[in-house]
Amino acid sequence: MNASAPGSDELVLVVDFGAQYAQLIARRVREARVYSEIVAPTISAAEVAAKAPIGIIFSGGPDSVHADGAIAIDPGVYELGVPILGICYGAQLIAQQNGGLVDRTDRGEYGRTTLTVDGTDSTLLGGTPAEQKVWMSHFDAIVKPPLGVTAIASTPDAPVAAFEDSEQKLYGVQFHPEVMHTEHGQHVIEQFLEHGCGATGSWTMASIIDTAVEQIREQVGERQVICALSGGVDSAVAAALVHKAIGDQLTCVHVDTGLMRLHEADQVIETFERNFGVHLIFVDAGERFFSALADITEPEAKRKAIGELFIRVFEDAKAEAKGAEFLVQGTLYPDVIESGSEHASTIKSHHNVGGLPEDMEFELIEPLRSLFKDEVRQVGSELGLPDEIVQRQPFPGPGLGVRIIGEVTPDKVATLQHADFIVREELRKAGLESEIWQSFAVLPDIRSVGVMGDERTYGYPIIIRAVTSEDAMTADWARIPYDVLESMSSRVINEVPGVNRVAYDITSKPPGTIEWE
Ligand code: XMP
């Protein structure tokens, strides 16, 4: 096993030169069943050596290699004998640091272009056609490959669009193999891994689970662990993993805030208590939440009230958790990359489980901190969690509280739960659920006049919100077919008392946010 790579003896480092593509590269490598980790370009040759990678990939970056203060890699990295693949800026850097030449071309190349492959015996491009579509985004171009290295492909504006030398173990592509628009991109990455680095591709979900189980047992010993189980994917998978490792030493706390989706609490209890036999403390705190929310209409005040009460309820339940010293957190790899933080030992103020406070001194267990969301879902399935939990859409910590505009009351929650259930059910029936990032109903604080069966009505509208997104940072409204919208609308109006109108939110993010509050 490689000490730096959970569940694998093969590690590939992706050096992030500031492009938005480093995460994508890391994921493509993992899709080839090789564990990858993103590191900063300031990493020293000694630090690289200590991680014992089988290969290194330099990402693209926004700089020109000729710019003042352009980021370079410690030249000692080239002396380690580890195969290196440079992509875009990464390829230019390899050329520049190893006796090649990078020049300004008259015009840059952006978007799709045709790559012409020279010869057929290349490692990177072996098995791909002589002409193929690749995706480019560069201004500078490599005009001479590194010393002793051969150019293996070109485009109209990039005389050295790819180079390689298996003796020096240097590989470079000016195009972006990690993006979908490059026809044979994944193949190029796999060729580098398999033939350039000798990777066997043995990293699997089962191996991740085995390693995590071992690490958790070692970290915890005989001590007790607590986990706040929200019903969301991350906390559910983290809990299932920790339970596999230490069984009865884990206590889960599920706080029903009264602001959950319909049947959500039942599903959590069913899965964890009945199927997994997890020690679960179920706290029905609905009434406490409703009284804390009485008369509050301002969105931030609402969020604050919900967050604070969540902490109090969790603290009360903690007493039942047999003196737990550890807290399970569903932190994911993108959180780790974004915060740039190394392993934290005590809890910080802002966390996934609902903002647990700073003075709550637990040691953290974060079994998912090296995984991307889709990998977490795969681990969950492998652990036997049902699809209803594993494929669940993201759900905000404050729950339906931020989807009811104005004061939150039990009646309004019941109305919204019902409408929300119909919206999601119709989408599922239409087979559209997997294309949608989030889909839900919102209950605004207005009423309108309608007519139903000759009677005047004065009821609430329901707003349907459905968005597509990659990461929730930006989002677009989903182009749901009219007939699906139609069945949502007629079912909501016919089945949910007090609702007489349905509207569809066609706002992207930005300028809107996904949630209404
Ligand atoms: P917005 O509304 O800011 O939401 O576009 C972005 C994503 O975050 C979710 N969200 C939350 N998740 N606690 C959470 O765990 C929260 O307080 C919270 N507020 C918003 C939202 O559902 C979307 O996926």
XYZ file of C-alpha atoms and ligand atoms in Angstrom, residues 303 350-354 394-399 402-403 437-438 440 465 471-473 475 509 512-517, ligand 1:
53
model
C -31.434 30.111 9.705
C -18.953 25.871 9.984
C -19.655 22.254 9.242
C -21.918 20.003 7.242
C -23.881 18.653 10.162
C -25.615 21.908 10.953
C -28.675 17.748 -1.727
C -30.934 19.167 0.963
C -30.177 22.292 3.017
C -29.448 21.941 6.739
C -32.344 24.280 7.728
C -34.644 22.082 5.638
C -35.842 28.084 4.026
C -38.448 27.011 1.474
C -29.373 18.591 -9.418
C -32.223 19.626 -7.129
C -38.404 20.937 -4.937
C -37.833 25.000 -8.526
C -21.446 21.833 -7.962
C -24.204 24.224 -6.763
C -21.882 27.206 -7.266
C -26.991 26.540 -11.684
C -27.806 31.123 -10.364
C -30.780 33.816 -8.117
C -29.676 31.264 -5.572
C -30.926 27.693 -5.661
C -32.912 28.051 -2.443
C -35.335 30.934 -1.985
C -33.925 31.984 1.376
P -27.906 28.361 -2.659
O -29.329 28.526 -2.241
O -26.958 29.218 -1.877
O -27.537 26.852 -2.268
O -27.717 28.482 -4.131
C -26.426 26.147 -2.740
C -26.533 24.705 -2.272
O -26.392 24.618 -0.847
C -27.550 24.078 -0.259
N -27.764 24.816 0.992
C -27.380 24.369 2.198
N -26.806 23.220 2.574
N -26.833 23.932 4.834
C -26.554 22.987 3.899
O -26.056 21.922 4.268
C -27.410 25.129 4.535
O -27.662 25.948 5.392
C -27.701 25.349 3.137
N -28.266 26.381 2.454
C -28.277 26.036 1.136
C -28.649 24.253 -1.279
O -29.686 23.300 -1.126
C -27.878 24.069 -2.567
O -27.643 22.695 -2.841
